[in-house]
Coordinates of C-alpha atoms and ligand atoms in Angstrom, one line a residue:
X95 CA 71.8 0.7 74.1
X96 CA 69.2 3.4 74.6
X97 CA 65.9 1.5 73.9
X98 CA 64.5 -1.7 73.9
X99 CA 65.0 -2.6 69.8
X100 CA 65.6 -5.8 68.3
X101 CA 67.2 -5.6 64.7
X102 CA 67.6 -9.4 65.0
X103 CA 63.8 -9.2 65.3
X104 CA 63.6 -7.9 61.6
X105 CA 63.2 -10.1 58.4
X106 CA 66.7 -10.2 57.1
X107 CA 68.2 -12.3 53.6
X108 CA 71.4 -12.6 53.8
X109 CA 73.4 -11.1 50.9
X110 CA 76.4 -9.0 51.5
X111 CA 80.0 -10.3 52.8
X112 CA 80.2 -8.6 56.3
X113 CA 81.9 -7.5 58.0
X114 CA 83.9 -5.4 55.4
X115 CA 87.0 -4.3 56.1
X116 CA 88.2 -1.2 57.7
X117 CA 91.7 0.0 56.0
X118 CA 94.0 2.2 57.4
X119 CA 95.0 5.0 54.7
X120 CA 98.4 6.1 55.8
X121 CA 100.1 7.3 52.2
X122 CA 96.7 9.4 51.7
X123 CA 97.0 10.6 54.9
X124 CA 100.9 11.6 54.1
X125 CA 100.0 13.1 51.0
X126 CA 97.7 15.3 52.2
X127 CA 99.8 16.0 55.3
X128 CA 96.6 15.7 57.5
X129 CA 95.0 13.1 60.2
X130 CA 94.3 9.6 60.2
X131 CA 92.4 8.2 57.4
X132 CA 90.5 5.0 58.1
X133 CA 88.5 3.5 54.7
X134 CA 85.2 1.8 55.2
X135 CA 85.2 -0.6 52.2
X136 CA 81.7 -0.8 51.7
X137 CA 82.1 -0.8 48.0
X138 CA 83.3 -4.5 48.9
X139 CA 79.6 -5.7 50.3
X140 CA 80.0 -8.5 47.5
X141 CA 76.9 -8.6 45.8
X142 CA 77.4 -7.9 41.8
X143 CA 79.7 -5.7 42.7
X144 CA 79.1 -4.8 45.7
X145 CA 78.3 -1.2 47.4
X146 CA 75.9 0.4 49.8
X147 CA 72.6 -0.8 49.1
X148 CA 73.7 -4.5 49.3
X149 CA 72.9 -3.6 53.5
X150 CA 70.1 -2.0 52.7
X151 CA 68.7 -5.1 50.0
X152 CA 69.2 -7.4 53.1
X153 CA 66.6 -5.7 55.3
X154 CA 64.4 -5.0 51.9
X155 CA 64.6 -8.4 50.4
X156 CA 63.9 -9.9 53.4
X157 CA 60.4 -7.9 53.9
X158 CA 59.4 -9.1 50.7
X159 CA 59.8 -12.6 51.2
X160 CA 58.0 -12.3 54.6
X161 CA 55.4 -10.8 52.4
X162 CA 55.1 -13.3 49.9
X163 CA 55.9 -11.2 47.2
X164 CA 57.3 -12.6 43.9
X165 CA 58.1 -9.3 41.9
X166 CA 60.1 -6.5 43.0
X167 CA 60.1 -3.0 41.5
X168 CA 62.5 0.2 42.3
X169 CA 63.5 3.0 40.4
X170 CA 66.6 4.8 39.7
X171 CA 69.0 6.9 36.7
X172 CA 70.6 4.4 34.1
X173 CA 73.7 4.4 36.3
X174 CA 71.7 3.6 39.4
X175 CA 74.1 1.0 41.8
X176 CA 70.9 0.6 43.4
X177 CA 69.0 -0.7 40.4
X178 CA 72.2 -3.0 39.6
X179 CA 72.0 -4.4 43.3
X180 CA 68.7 -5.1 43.8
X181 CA 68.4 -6.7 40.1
X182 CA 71.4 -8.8 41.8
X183 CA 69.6 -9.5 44.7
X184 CA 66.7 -10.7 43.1
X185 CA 68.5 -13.3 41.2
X186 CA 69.6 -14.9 44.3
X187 CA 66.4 -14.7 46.0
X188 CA 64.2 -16.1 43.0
X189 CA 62.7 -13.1 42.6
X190 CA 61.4 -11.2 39.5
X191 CA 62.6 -7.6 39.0
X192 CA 61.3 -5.0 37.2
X193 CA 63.3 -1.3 36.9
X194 CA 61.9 1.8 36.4
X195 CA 64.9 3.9 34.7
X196 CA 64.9 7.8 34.6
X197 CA 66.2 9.7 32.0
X198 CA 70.1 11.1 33.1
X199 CA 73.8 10.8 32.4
X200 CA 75.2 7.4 30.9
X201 CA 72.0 5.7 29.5
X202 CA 74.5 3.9 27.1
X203 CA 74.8 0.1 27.8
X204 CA 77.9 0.5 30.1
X205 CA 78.2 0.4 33.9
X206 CA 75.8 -0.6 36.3
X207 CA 73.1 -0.5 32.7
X208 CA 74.9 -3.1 30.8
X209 CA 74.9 -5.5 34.6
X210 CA 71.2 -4.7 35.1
X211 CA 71.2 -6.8 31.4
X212 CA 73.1 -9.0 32.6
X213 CA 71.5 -9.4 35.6
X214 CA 68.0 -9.9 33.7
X215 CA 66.4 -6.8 35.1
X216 CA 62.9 -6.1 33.4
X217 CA 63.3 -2.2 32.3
X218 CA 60.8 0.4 32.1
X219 CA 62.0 3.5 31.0
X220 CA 60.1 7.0 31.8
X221 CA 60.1 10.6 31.2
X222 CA 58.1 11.3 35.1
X223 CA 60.3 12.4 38.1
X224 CA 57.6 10.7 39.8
X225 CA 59.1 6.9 39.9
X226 CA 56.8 6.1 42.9
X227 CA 53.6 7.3 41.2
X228 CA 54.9 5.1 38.0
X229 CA 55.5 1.8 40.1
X230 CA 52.6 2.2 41.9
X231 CA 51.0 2.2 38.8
X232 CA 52.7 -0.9 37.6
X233 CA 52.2 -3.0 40.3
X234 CA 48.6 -2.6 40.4
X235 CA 48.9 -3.8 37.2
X236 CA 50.7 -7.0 37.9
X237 CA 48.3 -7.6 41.1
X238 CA 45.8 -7.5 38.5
X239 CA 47.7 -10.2 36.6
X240 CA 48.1 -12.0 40.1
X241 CA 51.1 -11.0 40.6
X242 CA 52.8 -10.3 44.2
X243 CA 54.8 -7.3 43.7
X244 CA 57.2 -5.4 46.4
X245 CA 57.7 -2.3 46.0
X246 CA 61.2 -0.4 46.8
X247 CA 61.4 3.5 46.7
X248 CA 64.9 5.2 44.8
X249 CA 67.8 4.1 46.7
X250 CA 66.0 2.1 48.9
X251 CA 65.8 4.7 51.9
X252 CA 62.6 3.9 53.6
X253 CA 62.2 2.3 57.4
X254 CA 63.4 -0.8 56.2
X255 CA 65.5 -0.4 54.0
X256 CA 67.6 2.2 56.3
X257 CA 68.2 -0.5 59.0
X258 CA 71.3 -1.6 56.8
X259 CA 72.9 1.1 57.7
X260 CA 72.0 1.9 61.3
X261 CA 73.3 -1.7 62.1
X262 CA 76.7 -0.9 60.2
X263 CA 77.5 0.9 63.5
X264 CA 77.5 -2.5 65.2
X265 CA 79.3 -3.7 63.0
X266 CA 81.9 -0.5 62.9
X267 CA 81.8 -0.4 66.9
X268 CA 83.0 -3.4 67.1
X269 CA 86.1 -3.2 64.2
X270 CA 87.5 0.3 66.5
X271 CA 86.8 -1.4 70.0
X272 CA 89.1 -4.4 68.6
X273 CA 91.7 -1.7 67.4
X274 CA 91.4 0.5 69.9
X275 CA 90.1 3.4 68.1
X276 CA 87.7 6.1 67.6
X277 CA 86.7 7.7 64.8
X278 CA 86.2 11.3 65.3
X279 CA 84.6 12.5 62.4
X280 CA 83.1 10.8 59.1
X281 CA 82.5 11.6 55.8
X282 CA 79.8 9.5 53.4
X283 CA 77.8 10.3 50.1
X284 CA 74.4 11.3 50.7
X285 CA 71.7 11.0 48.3
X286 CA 68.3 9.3 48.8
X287 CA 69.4 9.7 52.7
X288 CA 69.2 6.4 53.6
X289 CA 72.6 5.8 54.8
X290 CA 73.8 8.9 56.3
X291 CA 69.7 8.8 58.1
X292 CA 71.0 4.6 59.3
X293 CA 74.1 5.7 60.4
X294 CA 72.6 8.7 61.9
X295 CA 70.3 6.3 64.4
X296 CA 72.7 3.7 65.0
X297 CA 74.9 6.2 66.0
X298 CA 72.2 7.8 68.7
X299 CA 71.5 4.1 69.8
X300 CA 75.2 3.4 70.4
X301 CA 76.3 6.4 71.8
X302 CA 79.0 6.8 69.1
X303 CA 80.0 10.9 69.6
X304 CA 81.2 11.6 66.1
X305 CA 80.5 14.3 63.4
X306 CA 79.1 12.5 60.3
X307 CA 78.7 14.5 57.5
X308 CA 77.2 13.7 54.5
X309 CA 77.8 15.0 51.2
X310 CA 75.7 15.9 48.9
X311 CA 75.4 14.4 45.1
X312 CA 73.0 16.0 43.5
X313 CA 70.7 18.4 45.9
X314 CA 71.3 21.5 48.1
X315 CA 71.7 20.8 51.6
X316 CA 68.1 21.5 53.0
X317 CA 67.0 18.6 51.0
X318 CA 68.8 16.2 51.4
X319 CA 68.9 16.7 55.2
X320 CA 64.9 16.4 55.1
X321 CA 65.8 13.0 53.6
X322 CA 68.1 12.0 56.1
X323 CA 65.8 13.1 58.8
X324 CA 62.8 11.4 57.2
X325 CA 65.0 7.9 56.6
X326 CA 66.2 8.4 60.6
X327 CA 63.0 8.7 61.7
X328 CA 61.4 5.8 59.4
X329 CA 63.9 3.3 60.3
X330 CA 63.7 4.4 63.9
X331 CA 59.7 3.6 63.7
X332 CA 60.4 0.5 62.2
X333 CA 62.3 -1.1 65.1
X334 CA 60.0 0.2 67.5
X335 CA 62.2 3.0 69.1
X336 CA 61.5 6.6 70.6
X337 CA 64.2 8.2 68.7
X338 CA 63.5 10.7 66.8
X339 CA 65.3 13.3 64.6
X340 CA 65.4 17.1 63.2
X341 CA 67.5 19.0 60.8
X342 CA 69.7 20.3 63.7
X343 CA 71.1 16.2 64.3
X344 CA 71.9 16.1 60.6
X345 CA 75.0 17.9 58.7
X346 CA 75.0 18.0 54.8
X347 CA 78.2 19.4 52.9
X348 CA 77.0 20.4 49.4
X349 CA 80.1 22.3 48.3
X350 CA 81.5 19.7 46.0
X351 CA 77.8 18.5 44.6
X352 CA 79.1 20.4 41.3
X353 CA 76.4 21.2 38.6
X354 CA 74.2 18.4 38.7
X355 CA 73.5 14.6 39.6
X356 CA 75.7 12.3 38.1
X357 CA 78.0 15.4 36.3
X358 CA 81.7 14.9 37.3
X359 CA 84.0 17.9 38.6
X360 CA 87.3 18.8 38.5
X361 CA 87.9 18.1 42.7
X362 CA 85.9 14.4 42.0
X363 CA 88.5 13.4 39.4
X364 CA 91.0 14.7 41.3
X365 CA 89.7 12.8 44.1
X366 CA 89.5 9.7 42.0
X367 CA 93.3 9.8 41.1
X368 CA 94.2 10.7 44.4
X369 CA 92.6 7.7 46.0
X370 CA 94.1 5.7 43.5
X371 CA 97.4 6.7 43.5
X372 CA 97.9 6.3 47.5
X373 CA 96.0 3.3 48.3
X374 CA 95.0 1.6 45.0
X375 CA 91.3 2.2 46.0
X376 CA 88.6 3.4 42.9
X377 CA 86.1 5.6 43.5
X378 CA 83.1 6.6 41.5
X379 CA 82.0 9.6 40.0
X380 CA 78.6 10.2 41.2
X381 CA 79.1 9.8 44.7
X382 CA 82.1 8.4 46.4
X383 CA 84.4 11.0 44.5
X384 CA 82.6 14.1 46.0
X385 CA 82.7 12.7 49.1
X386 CA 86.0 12.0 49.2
X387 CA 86.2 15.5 47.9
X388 CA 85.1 17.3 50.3
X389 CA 87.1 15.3 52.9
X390 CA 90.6 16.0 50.9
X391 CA 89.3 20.0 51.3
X392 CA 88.5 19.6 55.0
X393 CA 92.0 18.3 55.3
X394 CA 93.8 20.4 53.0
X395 CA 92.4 23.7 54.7
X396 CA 92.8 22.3 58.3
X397 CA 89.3 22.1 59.4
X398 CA 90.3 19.0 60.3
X399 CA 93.3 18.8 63.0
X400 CA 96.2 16.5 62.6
X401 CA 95.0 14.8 65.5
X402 CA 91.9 13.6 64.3
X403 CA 91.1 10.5 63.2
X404 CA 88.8 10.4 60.4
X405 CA 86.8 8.0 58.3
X406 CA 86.1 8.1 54.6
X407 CA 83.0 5.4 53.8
X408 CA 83.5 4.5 50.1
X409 CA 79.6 3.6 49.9
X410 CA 81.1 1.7 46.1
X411 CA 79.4 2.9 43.1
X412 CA 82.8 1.3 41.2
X413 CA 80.9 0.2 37.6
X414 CA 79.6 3.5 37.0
X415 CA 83.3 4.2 36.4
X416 CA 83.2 2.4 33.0
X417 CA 80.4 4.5 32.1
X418 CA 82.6 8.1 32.8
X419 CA 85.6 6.7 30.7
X420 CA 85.7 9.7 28.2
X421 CA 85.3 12.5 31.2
X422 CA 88.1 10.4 33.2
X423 CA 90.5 10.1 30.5
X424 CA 90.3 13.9 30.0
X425 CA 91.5 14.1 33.5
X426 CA 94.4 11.9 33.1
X427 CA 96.1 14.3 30.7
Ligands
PLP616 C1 73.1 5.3 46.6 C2 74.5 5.6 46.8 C3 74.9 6.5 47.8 C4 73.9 7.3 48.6 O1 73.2 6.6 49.5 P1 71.8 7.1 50.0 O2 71.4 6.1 51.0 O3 70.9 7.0 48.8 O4 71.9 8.4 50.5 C5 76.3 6.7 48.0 N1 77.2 6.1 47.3 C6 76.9 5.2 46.3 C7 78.0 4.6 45.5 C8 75.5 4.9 46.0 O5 75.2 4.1 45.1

């Protein structure tokens, strides 16, 4: 390890089942006639559901209790997994939360919406693409009331938060050394940038020499990269280290982002059934599908060799599916 850092140093609640597995892919990789495929199932983290921001929540949720607070805020679309996990999250640590919902895609009661019910989520709905201004707002409000409230940006991609996902690499190094393996490139949804950004430090801390690329959901490339670089560089702040990032250590794919946020494409669905059809594995059409997406291309039009090993991290998003039911049975012919 490169600097002196401590993640064990860092408030931590304990809320995902780790380590999840890593699955071997072989009848995707036969279909598509390319490399290895290795599966990171981090759409099996456990929480309500699981997915990525259960890593993320642990680092989070832990700050706020540290802090004392007793309210937590974040932000999202109506399909947000991370709205549905910290809501989850909050329930098993006691906490109140509140969500601030944009408008988008899917704000029927379905999907991650109808568990953030469930899950007794308060929900503030607004028009502003401004969710921090908005919760900052709130939460001044509810100090005024007394209140301790903890505030989470969207997706959950600041310093702390981004640690989930830097120490997945501990956890990853560990699953190849025990299976003898490298992984030589990697392919991950990227949207508020807080897990490509994590992996991206981890990674420089543990000298693992991959390609990671991250594709993109909603944005161009530039963008998201700034994200990435900006969760990097948080997280690496956070835990006290002289790393420090620029675009140039960060690759974003936004070839299969398709029209919009949260809009499905022909390639995701395809992707869906694909992954489904090998390896019994469900995606999700915001993010995991594009991802895989783009991998499936890379494979299909050799850019990646047959003697690569590469690995697909299904970040989960799973519930949403429910939500996309009418643009998925379209696809199914
Ligand atoms: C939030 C999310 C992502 C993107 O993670 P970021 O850290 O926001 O870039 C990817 N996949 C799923 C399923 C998500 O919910």
């Amino acid at each position: 390890m490169k600097s002196k850092t401590s993640l064990a140093a860092m408030p931590r609640t304990r809320l995902a089942h780790l380590p999840t597995p890593l699955d071997d892919a072989p009848r995707l990789s036969a279909l598509l006639g390319g490399p290895r495929i290795l599966i990171k199932r981090d759409d099996m983290t456990g929480l309500a559901l699981g997915g990525n921001k259960t890593r993320k929540l642990e680092f989070l949720i832990g700050d706020a209790l540290s802090q004392g607070a007793d309210t937590v805020f974040t932000a999202g679309a109506p399909q947000s997994n991370h709205c549905r996990q910290t809501a989850a999250a909050c329930c098993k640590a006691g906490l109140r939360c509140i969500l601030v919902l944009t408008t988008g895609q899917h704000d029927e009661l379905q999907g991650n919406l109808l568990l953030d019910r469930i899950l007794k989520a308060e929900i503030v709905h607004t028009k502003s693409d401004d969710t921090n201004a908005v919760m900052a707002e709130l939460a001044t409000a509810e100090r005024a009331k007394g209140r301790k409230p903890y505030v989470i940006p969207i997706g959950g991609s600041n310093g702390v938060g981004t640690l989930g996902y830097a120490s997945l690499i501990l956890e990853l190094a560990s699953q190849l050394f025990e299976r003898g393996q490298t992984v030589d490139r990697a392919y991950a949804a990227s949207g508020s940038g807080g897990t490509q950004g994590g992996m991206l430090l981890g990674a420089r801390l543990y000298d693992l020499p991959w390609r990671l690329i991250g594709v993109s959901t909603g944005r161009r490339s530039a963008e998201v990269a700034g994200y990435v670089v900006h969760a990097a560089n948080e997280a690496a702040h956070v835990l006290g280290s002289t790393e420090s990032f620029s675009g140039q250590d960060v690759e974003v794919d936004d070839r299969f982002t398709g029209p919009a946020y949260g809009i499905s494409t022909p390639e995701s669905r395809e992707a869906i059934r694909l992954f489904a059809e090998t390896e019994g594995v469900i995606l999700d059409p915001v993010y995991t599908a594009k991802a895989a997406a783009a991998m499936i291309h890379d494979i299909r039009t050799k850019a990646i060799g047959r003697d690569e090993t590469v690995m697909f991290v299904h970040t989960g998003g799973t519930p949403a599916i429910f939500a996309y039911h009418v643009e998925m049975a379209e696809s199914l012919g």
